[in-house]
């Protein structure tokens, strides 16, 4: 299926736009009847048209199915066509125009992995893979292969002038390939390049910072797991503990922070050094540049360490597991205080609580009963007292009357 | 790694030497032929024969025991004209009585075949090689015999050649050159034929090719062959265009207007004018140089037509010499020379012609071609402004004056694509008019060669090599309208994205991908599917007033208003509306002009089936994108 790529961007629809009603029964104008036009019997497009009309009843979906089946059949047929050689997953990457027009003089800026067609592997590429990729590229781009002919891969422009070798800068890309090979096969140079891998730098720029994290309410694990995975490559110690998940144990979480706070990185920044002016005889000049480079390297390294540290700090501050762990610790402490074995505090407390509750209830009941009893007693006493007082008054009166009557 | 060393190669030759298709495309013109094959770059390219000629003259000459083919044979026209055969292609399949008996004295005359009835033939004188001498006896004494001693030198005999035989000889040499180039025998050829060829002529050509040992895969008419080249992706133009093919042959001019729609092409209009051709330009050029010769040497030279034998020879010499002159003037902007040794009466001639004078000589012929184009356009119902591309075919098409002249006189658009405008003519480039047909034939030959001969593929092969399929075609352009109130889109009220152009063969499927701008709040994708009518708007524009006062004095008449044409669109029918929300909107990053704007990638597919029902599918590129499908049925 041919997709025509238009390099246009339509302007956005105005907010006021209301889609009109389509008149019912609207259809396209009657086509020219059959026989009105006769196709010229040439070209692959005509062949497709014939396939459609002869074998597929003008149905594109049927044709697509047929062609897909055909492709599969052919792939199966030619499947073992690679001479049984395993390319270790190097594969073939598309070479963009931009890539092919690289300037070998600017080799420091080029993406060596992309040049060798290893951008899907990058720092993970093994020495064997690099070797295979280099061989593949050399077979394709060696100047001897191109001598006197325009290559099919070097743009359509050159094809307009078929047979004329107008690409005078034919071996430019080959030089780039050689340079990339040189860098990637030398462990020290490769380490330096990997340290400032342009793709990694892009990722690094996109790394979330604390304010963003807070404002945008990003998902903790989804955002930060890849970030740590990215940095993991620089660790001298492998394997590197990952961020883990929400249910990671305390030990895991602690191990993670322990590791990242003591992160030992092999990252260095020699790659970005300014060229020492080789032509100049002045030793002072050289020394000056060297000194500058050294301080620059140190500065970058420091920055890098600080950046990572910030990231870990930020992670720690937002980590939901830390809260959980603290909570657990607190509970454990409290439980310890109450003299309960800190082994399994949660269940016990519940039982205890229930017991306490029961106890309290019982006590309250008893208390109430006692109070009631006390109140009743008091009433009795009161009435008794009143009765006694009455009795006393009556006795007094009787005594007075007796005294008066005599 | 295994411990046994892997051999670094072997002395045995690889099983397959080359994967190039063993086929050849032959442009078989009346005066020149060219051959093209697939080269290892995967491109069809015109190749040179063993003499290094890419343009091989259609001539066969006999001189003594030798037979010359191609440009060497053409040289024989001067001294050995009676034994040199040219212009035989157009006679293929014709009866002797059908051939106009013109006074064609420059080459071997066409005669009636002595044995076969009503068959044209050529009579040439050749030297028959001497028979091998009789075996001498072991004895020193000669054998006693009454027979005369056989002659040891070759004998001069008359040889009668039919037109078909001549064509066979010529085609055989072409195929031989191609097979030498590829390094393996040629298994098939596609040969071009002019649109005027009748079925009898075609079968005669096929017969001649078969006699030469060539399997003819297809006889392709020249317009189709040109279309085969111009529809390949490396041609590099818009997939939909209206193309004018100008085939400027030596004896006729064929015009065709094609509608090319993503590789499918059909003819909208076609015409062929046998009365004009490059031969007339040649005649004018010869006359010009002859007059110049007379002026310089005071020797009278009457050519075109030449009566005197010396004049005839001088004309033949000039005719050969101006080939070089024409090529020089086509290739370089300066003047071109013409040099002939001993043109007449032992006087040498060297003259030159500059481009302006050359254009002046050609101008009446160019004007005729231009008027032919105009009349073809009007019979087809097209405006000159509708033509998107002009393709020249044939060596005369290389003449640069032609392109400018036609562009002005026919009134083509300024931005019309021509091989000259694109600079692909020089250096055997993509648009080289001399190689287009041969390359198209080679492309077609490879396509046919790639198909099997039985089952479904066999059916396809048969259909492909047969006559073109009759198809239905759309009458109006279908496309998308993205509503907006921008000033430049006032005509339709939005941005118009044409998808299926008018004059597209059915069924058709088109997929276009582009970016849709979104507003930050709504992320709404909305568009209308319209059928539009295309037209031409003519605007009268007064030319800018010349500031030079002298100039104004010279011509007092009113400055004429110039006509400026614009392509217009008018909404015809609203077919459908899509209004949906984008799911994969992206914000432009960076600090550019468009930074912070939202957009999304979409793919829109239009399928118009054979009945005229339209299926529209909108798909956001990427996983989880929005998908909208709708159908506008035909009833």
Tab-separated table of C-alpha atoms in Angstrom, chain B residues 195-527:
chain	number	residue	atom	x	y	z
B	195	UNK	CA	0.793	4.701	-32.471
B	196	UNK	CA	0.076	4.731	-36.195
B	197	UNK	CA	1.096	1.106	-36.691
B	198	UNK	CA	-1.669	-1.149	-37.952
B	199	UNK	CA	-2.103	-4.727	-36.694
B	200	UNK	CA	-0.581	-6.012	-39.943
B	201	UNK	CA	2.482	-3.881	-39.432
B	202	UNK	CA	2.748	-5.055	-35.840
B	203	UNK	CA	2.574	-8.688	-36.815
B	204	UNK	CA	5.167	-8.066	-39.538
B	205	UNK	CA	7.476	-6.520	-36.956
B	206	UNK	CA	6.893	-9.441	-34.624
B	207	UNK	CA	7.700	-11.828	-37.439
B	208	UNK	CA	10.896	-9.964	-38.249
B	209	UNK	CA	11.912	-10.120	-34.599
B	210	UNK	CA	11.167	-13.821	-34.402
B	211	UNK	CA	13.270	-14.358	-37.508
B	212	UNK	CA	16.068	-12.554	-35.756
B	213	UNK	CA	15.760	-15.014	-32.872
B	214	UNK	CA	14.204	-12.548	-30.451
B	215	UNK	CA	11.241	-13.461	-28.286
B	216	UNK	CA	8.926	-10.499	-28.363
B	217	UNK	CA	7.347	-10.060	-24.949
B	218	UNK	CA	5.224	-7.159	-26.030
B	219	UNK	CA	4.943	-4.549	-28.723
B	220	UNK	CA	4.484	-1.373	-26.789
B	221	UNK	CA	3.282	1.781	-28.404
B	222	UNK	CA	5.546	4.748	-27.891
B	223	UNK	CA	3.205	6.652	-25.606
B	224	UNK	CA	2.903	3.659	-23.297
B	225	UNK	CA	6.649	3.216	-23.283
B	226	UNK	CA	7.133	6.852	-22.347
B	227	UNK	CA	4.524	6.433	-19.613
B	228	UNK	CA	6.356	3.391	-18.283
B	229	UNK	CA	9.398	5.577	-17.711
B	230	UNK	CA	7.594	8.584	-16.358
B	231	UNK	CA	5.489	6.645	-13.864
B	232	UNK	CA	8.488	5.140	-12.085
B	233	UNK	CA	9.148	6.582	-8.634
B	234	UNK	CA	12.587	7.876	-9.589
B	235	UNK	CA	11.004	10.208	-12.101
B	236	UNK	CA	10.216	12.077	-8.931
B	237	UNK	CA	7.157	14.168	-9.629
B	238	UNK	CA	3.730	14.317	-8.043
B	239	UNK	CA	1.953	10.992	-8.446
B	240	UNK	CA	-1.065	12.695	-9.988
B	241	UNK	CA	-0.514	14.842	-13.027
B	242	UNK	CA	-1.677	15.615	-16.496
B	243	UNK	CA	1.134	14.982	-18.879
B	244	UNK	CA	1.696	16.117	-22.434
B	245	UNK	CA	3.918	13.796	-24.418
B	246	UNK	CA	5.520	15.385	-27.450
B	247	UNK	CA	7.096	12.740	-29.635
B	248	UNK	CA	9.097	14.665	-32.192
B	249	UNK	CA	10.187	12.063	-34.684
B	250	UNK	CA	12.084	12.556	-37.865
B	251	UNK	CA	9.075	12.020	-40.070
B	252	UNK	CA	6.102	12.713	-37.831
B	253	UNK	CA	5.024	14.376	-34.635
B	254	UNK	CA	2.848	12.420	-32.236
B	255	UNK	CA	1.161	14.130	-29.331
B	256	UNK	CA	-0.606	12.570	-26.414
B	257	UNK	CA	-2.200	13.935	-23.284
B	258	UNK	CA	-2.072	11.464	-20.447
B	259	UNK	CA	-3.729	11.404	-17.103
B	260	UNK	CA	-1.246	9.838	-14.712
B	261	UNK	CA	-2.691	8.764	-11.394
B	262	UNK	CA	-0.263	7.068	-9.047
B	263	UNK	CA	1.315	4.956	-11.744
B	264	UNK	CA	-1.836	4.305	-13.733
B	265	UNK	CA	-1.960	6.189	-16.976
B	266	UNK	CA	-4.482	6.592	-19.686
B	267	UNK	CA	-4.755	8.694	-22.768
B	268	UNK	CA	-7.064	11.676	-22.692
B	269	UNK	CA	-6.295	12.725	-26.215
B	270	UNK	CA	-3.901	11.753	-28.921
B	271	UNK	CA	-2.937	13.028	-32.331
B	272	UNK	CA	-0.328	12.295	-34.905
B	273	UNK	CA	0.815	14.598	-37.657
B	274	UNK	CA	2.784	12.838	-40.381
B	275	UNK	CA	3.384	16.055	-42.322
B	276	UNK	CA	5.820	17.663	-39.919
B	277	UNK	CA	8.958	16.262	-38.486
B	278	UNK	CA	12.582	16.786	-37.786
B	279	UNK	CA	13.433	16.114	-41.410
B	280	UNK	CA	12.054	19.527	-42.225
B	281	UNK	CA	14.333	21.118	-39.700
B	282	UNK	CA	17.182	19.183	-41.294
B	283	UNK	CA	16.232	20.463	-44.716
B	284	UNK	CA	16.192	24.028	-43.499
B	285	UNK	CA	19.515	23.606	-41.831
B	286	UNK	CA	21.031	22.077	-44.944
B	287	UNK	CA	19.700	24.910	-47.037
B	288	UNK	CA	21.139	27.399	-44.609
B	289	UNK	CA	24.587	25.872	-44.748
B	290	UNK	CA	24.417	25.427	-48.514
B	291	UNK	CA	23.603	29.104	-48.913
B	292	UNK	CA	26.436	29.944	-46.591
B	293	UNK	CA	28.753	27.754	-48.657
B	294	UNK	CA	27.706	29.500	-51.845
B	295	UNK	CA	28.259	32.849	-50.223
B	296	UNK	CA	31.723	31.901	-49.056
B	297	UNK	CA	32.987	30.064	-52.147
B	298	UNK	CA	30.821	31.454	-54.951
B	299	UNK	CA	30.104	27.852	-55.962
B	300	UNK	CA	26.410	27.306	-56.619
B	301	UNK	CA	24.923	24.563	-54.490
B	302	UNK	CA	21.260	23.673	-54.866
B	303	UNK	CA	19.984	21.287	-52.264
B	304	UNK	CA	16.630	20.007	-51.014
B	305	UNK	CA	15.887	18.877	-53.603
B	306	UNK	CA	19.206	18.425	-55.362
B	307	UNK	CA	19.141	17.745	-59.063
B	308	UNK	CA	22.776	17.352	-59.908
B	309	UNK	CA	24.737	14.276	-58.806
B	310	UNK	CA	27.416	16.408	-57.186
B	311	UNK	CA	24.738	18.382	-55.420
B	312	UNK	CA	23.152	15.191	-54.202
B	313	UNK	CA	26.417	14.014	-52.799
B	314	UNK	CA	26.982	17.373	-51.158
B	315	UNK	CA	23.531	17.157	-49.626
B	316	UNK	CA	24.243	13.688	-48.264
B	317	UNK	CA	27.461	14.970	-46.774
B	318	UNK	CA	25.710	17.904	-45.173
B	319	UNK	CA	22.940	15.675	-43.863
B	320	UNK	CA	25.491	13.585	-42.030
B	321	UNK	CA	27.360	16.614	-40.777
B	322	UNK	CA	24.357	18.424	-39.339
B	323	UNK	CA	23.637	15.528	-36.975
B	324	UNK	CA	26.703	16.679	-35.130
B	325	UNK	CA	25.646	20.297	-35.393
B	326	UNK	CA	22.234	19.547	-33.923
B	327	UNK	CA	23.706	17.605	-31.047
B	328	UNK	CA	26.165	20.366	-30.278
B	329	UNK	CA	23.517	23.031	-30.268
B	330	UNK	CA	21.307	20.906	-28.030
B	331	UNK	CA	24.067	20.347	-25.545
B	332	UNK	CA	25.722	23.737	-25.306
B	333	UNK	CA	24.431	27.266	-25.176
B	334	UNK	CA	26.892	28.621	-27.727
B	335	UNK	CA	27.167	28.355	-31.469
B	336	UNK	CA	27.593	25.038	-33.228
B	337	UNK	CA	29.802	24.366	-36.189
B	338	UNK	CA	29.335	22.284	-39.261
B	339	UNK	CA	32.399	21.092	-41.123
B	340	UNK	CA	32.468	19.139	-44.316
B	341	UNK	CA	35.564	18.260	-46.224
B	342	UNK	CA	35.307	18.680	-49.961
B	343	UNK	CA	31.660	19.607	-49.958
B	344	UNK	CA	31.572	20.472	-53.599
B	345	UNK	CA	34.197	20.965	-56.287
B	346	UNK	CA	36.901	20.101	-53.827
B	347	UNK	CA	36.095	23.017	-51.560
B	348	UNK	CA	35.931	22.396	-47.833
B	349	UNK	CA	33.259	24.024	-45.769
B	350	UNK	CA	33.238	25.164	-42.175
B	351	UNK	CA	30.398	27.228	-40.928
B	352	UNK	CA	28.670	27.878	-37.672
B	353	UNK	CA	25.169	28.647	-36.557
B	354	UNK	CA	24.217	30.320	-33.332
B	355	UNK	CA	21.277	29.391	-31.247
B	356	UNK	CA	19.122	32.334	-32.238
B	357	UNK	CA	19.470	31.665	-35.934
B	358	UNK	CA	18.805	28.007	-35.354
B	359	UNK	CA	15.615	28.819	-33.450
B	360	UNK	CA	14.603	31.085	-36.297
B	361	UNK	CA	15.048	28.261	-38.783
B	362	UNK	CA	13.045	25.876	-36.657
B	363	UNK	CA	10.421	28.379	-35.682
B	364	UNK	CA	7.830	27.636	-38.429
B	365	UNK	CA	7.981	23.950	-37.529
B	366	UNK	CA	7.776	24.686	-33.836
B	367	UNK	CA	4.804	26.902	-34.512
B	368	UNK	CA	3.047	24.080	-36.342
B	369	UNK	CA	3.689	21.751	-33.418
B	370	UNK	CA	2.379	24.382	-31.026
B	371	UNK	CA	-0.806	24.800	-33.014
B	372	UNK	CA	-1.191	21.027	-33.121
B	373	UNK	CA	-0.905	20.935	-29.351
B	374	UNK	CA	-3.450	23.717	-28.988
B	375	UNK	CA	-5.914	21.974	-31.231
B	376	UNK	CA	-5.410	18.670	-29.400
B	377	UNK	CA	-6.017	20.427	-26.091
B	378	UNK	CA	-9.203	21.969	-27.351
B	379	UNK	CA	-10.520	18.681	-28.762
B	380	UNK	CA	-9.739	17.023	-25.448
B	381	UNK	CA	-11.548	19.772	-23.598
B	382	UNK	CA	-8.562	20.828	-21.585
B	383	UNK	CA	-6.971	24.173	-21.008
B	384	UNK	CA	-3.267	24.682	-21.545
B	385	UNK	CA	-3.153	25.573	-17.894
B	386	UNK	CA	-4.250	22.048	-16.926
B	387	UNK	CA	-1.048	20.512	-18.213
B	388	UNK	CA	1.274	19.758	-15.334
B	389	UNK	CA	4.148	18.256	-17.199
B	390	UNK	CA	5.609	18.101	-20.684
B	391	UNK	CA	7.704	15.135	-21.728
B	392	UNK	CA	9.733	15.211	-24.917
B	393	UNK	CA	10.508	12.083	-26.807
B	394	UNK	CA	12.938	11.721	-29.677
B	395	UNK	CA	16.222	13.396	-30.451
B	396	UNK	CA	14.613	16.553	-31.770
B	397	UNK	CA	13.024	17.029	-28.386
B	398	UNK	CA	16.491	17.879	-27.111
B	399	UNK	CA	16.554	21.126	-29.063
B	400	UNK	CA	16.213	23.727	-26.349
B	401	UNK	CA	14.445	26.313	-28.463
B	402	UNK	CA	11.520	23.971	-28.825
B	403	UNK	CA	10.645	23.868	-25.147
B	404	UNK	CA	10.634	27.645	-24.691
B	405	UNK	CA	8.718	28.185	-27.860
B	406	UNK	CA	5.996	25.649	-27.063
B	407	UNK	CA	5.656	26.928	-23.520
B	408	UNK	CA	4.942	30.440	-24.740
B	409	UNK	CA	2.928	29.646	-27.790
B	410	UNK	CA	0.645	27.038	-26.242
B	411	UNK	CA	0.292	29.096	-23.079
B	412	UNK	CA	1.457	26.511	-20.613
B	413	UNK	CA	1.828	27.369	-16.983
B	414	UNK	CA	5.026	28.984	-15.848
B	415	UNK	CA	5.572	26.225	-13.338
B	416	UNK	CA	4.982	23.437	-15.822
B	417	UNK	CA	7.426	20.583	-15.318
B	418	UNK	CA	9.620	19.940	-18.301
B	419	UNK	CA	12.855	17.995	-18.448
B	420	UNK	CA	14.578	21.250	-19.351
B	421	UNK	CA	13.194	23.072	-16.350
B	422	UNK	CA	14.344	20.225	-14.135
B	423	UNK	CA	17.716	20.038	-15.832
B	424	UNK	CA	17.523	16.338	-16.497
B	425	UNK	CA	18.220	16.399	-20.211
B	426	UNK	CA	21.956	16.908	-20.320
B	427	UNK	CA	24.440	14.146	-19.757
B	428	UNK	CA	22.089	11.293	-20.508
B	429	UNK	CA	19.932	12.248	-17.534
B	430	UNK	CA	16.587	10.956	-16.504
B	431	UNK	CA	14.609	13.154	-18.833
B	432	UNK	CA	16.794	12.617	-21.896
B	433	UNK	CA	14.268	12.486	-24.761
B	434	UNK	CA	16.402	10.074	-26.756
B	435	UNK	CA	16.327	7.324	-24.175
B	436	UNK	CA	12.899	7.556	-22.571
B	437	UNK	CA	11.199	5.030	-24.810
B	438	UNK	CA	13.939	2.434	-24.704
B	439	UNK	CA	14.077	2.666	-20.934
B	440	UNK	CA	10.311	2.335	-20.691
B	441	UNK	CA	10.474	-0.781	-22.840
B	442	UNK	CA	13.164	-2.254	-20.603
B	443	UNK	CA	11.120	-1.531	-17.479
B	444	UNK	CA	8.116	-3.214	-19.037
B	445	UNK	CA	10.210	-6.167	-20.202
B	446	UNK	CA	11.528	-6.704	-16.687
B	447	UNK	CA	7.997	-6.517	-15.314
B	448	UNK	CA	6.743	-9.134	-17.755
B	449	UNK	CA	9.809	-11.269	-17.208
B	450	UNK	CA	9.119	-11.312	-13.499
B	451	UNK	CA	5.780	-13.012	-13.978
B	452	UNK	CA	5.477	-16.761	-14.279
B	453	UNK	CA	3.920	-18.321	-17.320
B	454	UNK	CA	1.222	-20.481	-15.806
B	455	UNK	CA	-1.689	-20.320	-13.414
B	456	UNK	CA	-2.688	-16.972	-12.027
B	457	UNK	CA	0.578	-15.366	-13.070
B	458	UNK	CA	0.179	-16.635	-16.601
B	459	UNK	CA	-3.213	-15.015	-16.786
B	460	UNK	CA	-1.728	-11.784	-15.528
B	461	UNK	CA	1.077	-12.009	-18.022
B	462	UNK	CA	-1.327	-12.471	-20.835
B	463	UNK	CA	-3.436	-9.553	-19.684
B	464	UNK	CA	-0.384	-7.375	-19.214
B	465	UNK	CA	0.953	-7.971	-22.683
B	466	UNK	CA	-2.447	-7.570	-24.277
B	467	UNK	CA	-4.309	-4.389	-24.949
B	468	UNK	CA	-5.012	-2.060	-22.066
B	469	UNK	CA	-7.964	-2.672	-19.811
B	470	UNK	CA	-11.035	-0.553	-20.173
B	471	UNK	CA	-11.894	1.179	-16.970
B	472	UNK	CA	-14.337	3.470	-15.299
B	473	UNK	CA	-12.904	6.735	-14.120
B	474	UNK	CA	-13.889	9.447	-11.695
B	475	UNK	CA	-15.148	12.717	-13.077
B	476	UNK	CA	-14.529	15.047	-10.174
B	477	UNK	CA	-11.828	15.550	-7.614
B	478	UNK	CA	-12.473	14.259	-4.106
B	479	UNK	CA	-10.716	15.586	-1.076
B	480	UNK	CA	-10.791	16.893	2.436
B	481	UNK	CA	-11.656	20.379	3.539
B	482	UNK	CA	-10.345	21.503	6.895
B	483	UNK	CA	-12.491	24.476	7.802
B	484	UNK	CA	-10.727	27.600	8.986
B	485	UNK	CA	-10.991	31.265	8.419
B	486	UNK	CA	-7.581	31.900	6.965
B	487	UNK	CA	-7.306	34.573	4.329
B	488	UNK	CA	-5.559	32.407	1.769
B	489	UNK	CA	-8.289	29.772	1.947
B	490	UNK	CA	-11.169	32.125	1.347
B	491	UNK	CA	-12.201	30.390	-1.835
B	492	UNK	CA	-13.371	27.220	-0.146
B	493	UNK	CA	-13.449	28.349	3.464
B	494	UNK	CA	-10.699	26.058	4.568
B	495	UNK	CA	-7.578	24.141	3.715
B	496	UNK	CA	-8.166	21.836	0.795
B	497	UNK	CA	-6.367	18.485	0.642
B	498	UNK	CA	-7.135	16.712	-2.635
B	499	UNK	CA	-7.059	12.936	-2.301
B	500	UNK	CA	-8.567	11.366	-5.408
B	501	UNK	CA	-8.089	13.485	-8.502
B	502	UNK	CA	-10.522	13.586	-11.327
B	503	UNK	CA	-9.862	11.146	-14.151
B	504	UNK	CA	-8.686	8.414	-11.813
B	505	UNK	CA	-9.351	4.848	-12.861
B	506	UNK	CA	-11.649	2.840	-10.595
B	507	UNK	CA	-11.309	1.100	-8.244
B	508	UNK	CA	-8.882	3.357	-6.488
B	509	UNK	CA	-7.323	3.424	-3.067
B	510	UNK	CA	-5.425	6.438	-1.862
B	511	UNK	CA	-3.691	6.872	1.438
B	512	UNK	CA	-2.237	10.195	2.420
B	513	UNK	CA	-0.603	11.101	5.678
B	514	UNK	CA	-0.156	14.579	7.038
B	515	UNK	CA	-0.307	16.586	10.213
B	516	UNK	CA	-3.459	18.118	11.594
B	517	UNK	CA	-3.122	21.199	13.747
B	518	UNK	CA	-5.162	21.138	16.929
B	519	UNK	CA	-6.272	23.859	19.261
B	520	UNK	CA	-4.942	23.539	22.726
B	521	UNK	CA	-8.304	23.314	24.434
B	522	UNK	CA	-10.320	20.934	22.347
B	523	UNK	CA	-7.972	18.615	20.390
B	524	UNK	CA	-10.720	18.419	17.851
B	525	UNK	CA	-10.216	17.004	14.382
B	526	UNK	CA	-12.964	18.073	12.041
B	527	UNK	CA	-13.117	17.995	8.306
